[in-house]
Tab-separated table of C-alpha atoms and ligand atoms in Angstrom:
chain	number	residue	atom	x	y	z
A	1	MET	CA	-12.022	-1.433	6.079
A	2	PRO	CA	-10.536	-2.835	2.876
A	3	SER	CA	-9.566	-6.463	2.363
A	4	PRO	CA	-5.945	-7.547	1.729
A	5	ILE	CA	-6.837	-7.535	-1.985
A	6	GLY	CA	-7.822	-3.870	-1.882
A	7	HIS	CA	-4.711	-2.978	0.093
A	8	MET	CA	-2.456	-4.848	-2.338
A	9	VAL	CA	-4.000	-3.080	-5.327
A	10	ALA	CA	-3.260	0.217	-3.578
A	11	GLY	CA	0.311	-0.973	-2.967
A	12	LEU	CA	0.710	-1.729	-6.665
A	13	ALA	CA	-0.465	1.798	-7.418
A	14	VAL	CA	2.156	3.217	-5.034
A	15	GLY	CA	4.892	1.064	-6.577
A	16	TRP	CA	4.056	1.910	-10.179
A	17	ALA	CA	3.721	5.610	-9.357
A	18	ALA	CA	7.094	5.542	-7.579
A	19	HIS	CA	8.747	3.914	-10.593
A	20	ALA	CA	7.134	6.475	-12.892
A	21	LEU	CA	8.374	9.350	-10.737
A	22	GLU	CA	11.849	7.867	-10.580
A	23	ALA	CA	11.964	7.403	-14.357
A	24	ALA	CA	10.748	10.948	-14.889
A	25	ARG	CA	13.499	12.303	-12.593
A	26	SER	CA	16.354	10.191	-13.932
A	27	GLN	CA	18.811	11.506	-16.458
A	28	PRO	CA	19.992	9.515	-19.492
A	29	GLY	CA	23.052	7.548	-18.478
A	30	ASP	CA	22.325	7.906	-14.795
A	31	PRO	CA	23.135	4.485	-13.326
A	32	ALA	CA	20.752	5.076	-10.406
A	33	GLY	CA	17.886	5.986	-12.691
A	34	ALA	CA	15.453	3.891	-14.671
A	35	ALA	CA	16.770	3.185	-18.121
A	36	PRO	CA	14.128	3.079	-20.870
A	37	GLY	CA	12.245	-0.189	-20.916
A	38	ARG	CA	13.324	-1.263	-17.445
A	39	LEU	CA	10.573	-1.879	-14.914
A	40	ALA	CA	12.821	-1.459	-11.911
A	41	SER	CA	15.928	0.613	-11.421
A	42	ALA	CA	18.769	0.374	-8.965
A	43	GLY	CA	17.202	2.726	-6.471
A	44	SER	CA	13.622	1.588	-6.529
A	45	ILE	CA	11.668	-0.933	-4.511
A	46	PRO	CA	10.038	-3.804	-6.466
A	47	VAL	CA	6.349	-3.157	-7.108
A	48	ALA	CA	5.368	-6.559	-5.680
A	49	PHE	CA	7.159	-5.636	-2.431
A	50	CYS	CA	5.051	-2.450	-2.251
A	51	ALA	CA	1.908	-4.595	-2.554
A	52	LEU	CA	3.077	-6.815	0.324
A	53	LEU	CA	3.962	-3.813	2.478
A	54	ALA	CA	0.539	-2.272	1.833
A	55	ALA	CA	-1.202	-5.372	3.195
A	56	ALA	CA	1.279	-6.084	6.010
A	57	PRO	CA	-0.202	-3.892	8.806
A	58	ASP	CA	-3.116	-6.341	9.160
A	59	ALA	CA	-0.673	-8.980	10.416
A	60	ASP	CA	-1.515	-7.456	13.808
A	61	ILE	CA	-4.685	-9.604	13.705
A	62	LEU	CA	-2.420	-12.532	14.607
A	63	MET	CA	-1.279	-10.674	17.738
A	64	ALA	CA	-4.791	-9.661	18.835
A	65	SER	CA	-3.863	-5.991	18.571
A	66	HIS	CA	-5.732	-5.121	15.380
A	67	ARG	CA	-5.788	-1.481	14.213
A	68	THR	CA	-3.339	-0.311	16.871
A	69	TYR	CA	0.424	0.185	16.565
A	70	THR	CA	0.873	-1.091	12.997
A	71	HIS	CA	-1.883	1.277	11.834
A	72	SER	CA	-0.143	4.485	12.899
A	73	VAL	CA	2.205	7.248	11.850
A	74	GLY	CA	4.750	5.726	14.235
A	75	ALA	CA	4.756	2.482	12.256
A	76	ILE	CA	5.025	4.400	8.963
A	77	ALA	CA	8.104	6.231	10.292
A	78	LEU	CA	9.685	2.989	11.536
A	79	VAL	CA	9.110	1.306	8.161
A	80	GLY	CA	10.739	4.266	6.433
A	81	LEU	CA	13.750	4.104	8.764
A	82	ALA	CA	14.088	0.342	8.309
A	83	ALA	CA	13.890	0.724	4.524
A	84	ALA	CA	16.558	3.455	4.603
A	85	ALA	CA	18.840	1.269	6.723
A	86	GLY	CA	18.341	-1.681	4.375
A	87	ALA	CA	18.993	0.466	1.328
A	88	LEU	CA	22.197	1.879	2.838
A	89	TRP	CA	23.362	-1.646	3.605
A	90	LEU	CA	22.669	-2.630	-0.025
A	91	ARG	CA	24.265	0.632	-1.266
A	92	ARG	CA	21.001	1.843	-2.801
A	93	PRO	CA	19.393	5.312	-2.525
A	94	ALA	CA	18.149	5.440	1.057
A	95	VAL	CA	15.757	8.371	0.746
A	96	THR	CA	13.949	6.809	-2.225
A	97	ALA	CA	13.612	3.479	-0.441
A	98	ALA	CA	12.352	5.152	2.745
A	99	LEU	CA	9.745	7.246	0.931
A	100	VAL	CA	8.436	4.404	-1.247
A	101	CYS	CA	8.158	1.902	1.617
A	102	ALA	CA	6.597	4.472	3.953
A	103	ALA	CA	4.084	5.419	1.246
A	104	ALA	CA	3.139	1.770	0.651
A	105	TRP	CA	2.616	1.156	4.398
A	106	GLY	CA	0.920	4.536	4.778
A	107	SER	CA	-1.581	3.687	2.025
A	108	HIS	CA	-2.943	0.975	4.340
A	109	VAL	CA	-3.443	3.401	7.217
A	110	PHE	CA	-5.095	5.942	4.899
A	111	LEU	CA	-7.494	3.442	3.291
A	112	ASP	CA	-8.501	1.967	6.659
A	113	TRP	CA	-9.187	5.494	7.911
A	114	LEU	CA	-11.492	6.009	4.908
A	115	GLY	CA	-13.320	2.705	5.436
A	116	HIS	CA	-16.267	1.634	7.568
A	117	ASP	CA	-15.589	-0.014	10.898
A	118	GLY	CA	-18.352	-1.814	12.765
A	119	THR	CA	-16.262	-3.195	15.622
A	120	PRO	CA	-15.505	-1.009	18.676
A	121	PRO	CA	-13.228	0.726	19.290
A	122	ILE	CA	-14.143	2.367	15.976
A	123	GLY	CA	-11.231	3.464	13.789
A	124	LEU	CA	-7.496	3.041	14.161
A	125	MET	CA	-4.780	4.316	16.472
A	126	ALA	CA	-3.504	6.468	13.623
A	127	LEU	CA	-1.496	9.042	15.585
A	128	TRP	CA	0.364	6.660	17.895
A	129	PRO	CA	2.867	7.329	19.580
A	130	PHE	CA	1.486	10.831	20.069
A	131	THR	CA	-1.898	9.607	21.291
A	132	ASP	CA	-3.704	6.287	21.825
A	133	ARG	CA	-7.005	7.675	20.506
A	134	TYR	CA	-8.802	5.912	17.655
A	135	TYR	CA	-9.633	7.828	14.484
A	136	SER	CA	-12.110	7.185	11.666
A	137	SER	CA	-12.959	9.561	8.833
A	138	GLY	CA	-16.647	8.584	8.803
A	139	PHE	CA	-16.583	8.563	4.980
A	140	ASP	CA	-17.236	4.778	4.864
A	141	LEU	CA	-15.690	4.635	1.388
A	142	PHE	CA	-14.957	0.910	1.860
A	143	ALA	CA	-17.184	-1.711	3.489
A	144	ASP	CA	-16.255	-4.032	6.339
A	145	VAL	CA	-14.614	-7.379	5.598
A	146	SER	CA	-15.997	-10.277	7.597
A	147	ARG	CA	-13.742	-12.929	9.152
A	148	ARG	CA	-16.761	-14.916	10.412
A	149	TYR	CA	-16.109	-17.863	8.099
A	150	TRP	CA	-18.921	-19.897	9.698
A	151	ASN	CA	-21.453	-17.441	8.262
A	152	LEU	CA	-21.313	-18.463	4.605
A	153	ASP	CA	-23.515	-15.685	3.252
A	154	GLU	CA	-21.590	-12.965	5.064
A	155	PHE	CA	-18.143	-14.466	4.506
A	156	VAL	CA	-18.486	-15.360	0.803
A	157	PHE	CA	-21.093	-13.069	-0.708
A	158	GLY	CA	-20.690	-10.161	1.692
A	159	ASN	CA	-16.920	-10.108	1.272
A	160	ALA	CA	-17.260	-10.481	-2.524
A	161	ARG	CA	-19.411	-7.343	-2.548
A	162	SER	CA	-16.876	-5.520	-0.346
A	163	ILE	CA	-13.964	-6.499	-2.593
A	164	ALA	CA	-15.890	-5.471	-5.737
A	165	ARG	CA	-16.485	-2.065	-4.154
A	166	GLU	CA	-12.770	-1.732	-3.357
A	167	LEU	CA	-11.810	-2.607	-6.917
A	168	VAL	CA	-14.230	-0.039	-8.351
A	169	VAL	CA	-12.359	2.641	-6.385
A	170	LEU	CA	-8.773	1.358	-6.419
A	171	ALA	CA	-8.324	-0.513	-9.725
A	172	PRO	CA	-8.631	2.668	-11.857
A	173	LEU	CA	-5.970	4.315	-9.670
A	174	ALA	CA	-3.649	1.323	-10.046
A	175	LEU	CA	-4.215	1.143	-13.818
A	176	ALA	CA	-3.545	4.874	-14.140
A	177	ALA	CA	-0.280	4.447	-12.187
A	178	LEU	CA	0.684	1.491	-14.401
A	179	TRP	CA	-0.051	3.523	-17.534
A	180	TRP	CA	2.081	6.390	-16.135
A	181	GLN	CA	4.916	4.006	-15.272
A	182	ARG	CA	4.853	2.439	-18.762
A	183	ARG	CA	4.756	5.887	-20.367
A	184	SER	CA	7.669	7.150	-18.240
A	185	THR	CA	9.970	4.203	-18.794
A	186	GLY	CA	9.085	3.848	-22.481
A	187	PRO	CA	9.887	0.984	-24.844
A	188	PRO	CA	13.308	-0.716	-24.864
A	189	PRO	CA	15.828	1.121	-27.029
A	190	HIS	CA	16.228	-0.249	-30.571
A	191	PRO	CA	19.743	-1.379	-31.515
A	192	ALA	CA	21.501	0.911	-33.913
A	193	PRO	CA	21.415	-0.235	-37.583
A	194	GLY	CA	24.332	-2.449	-38.477
A	195	LEU	CA	24.926	-3.639	-34.899
B	1	ZN	ZN1	-5.813	-2.604	8.494
């Protein structure tokens, strides 16, 4: 399953794509939309926050419940609801906030599902609260990340190989999303002559 670095790169991709979509949908003069040249608009979630959200489900390692509740559709729904509530409190578009935050968190669940898992129970409790079963795609698109820091070869060189593999897959997606976001928001408007 991907490292925090891989998950954060995926979160950046979600954030940039969300900003690009928002800019593409916004109308000129729309105060809730992304004005040309602005990286973030009133209704959007900061891209860096998307990266943090995409890595956050692995905080369950600290609670000895790895790949369970935080790696599920239930957690994705709760994150979306919490984001909507926060956005309403801040008088920002709630649906946009809910979708972007849920997508960032959901990217973690999706990538883990695609990755290799060598520690039973294999997979993640992806459909909680509907079932406690563990699911794995079997695609093994991403390698395992070792936390056995006492094994230098495995921890340093093995993890470096795993992270390189993640970047080969995810960095092009993130760069494409960044290019799309830059293209959608465009350069800052030039001041009119004489002003
Ligand atoms: Zn995970």
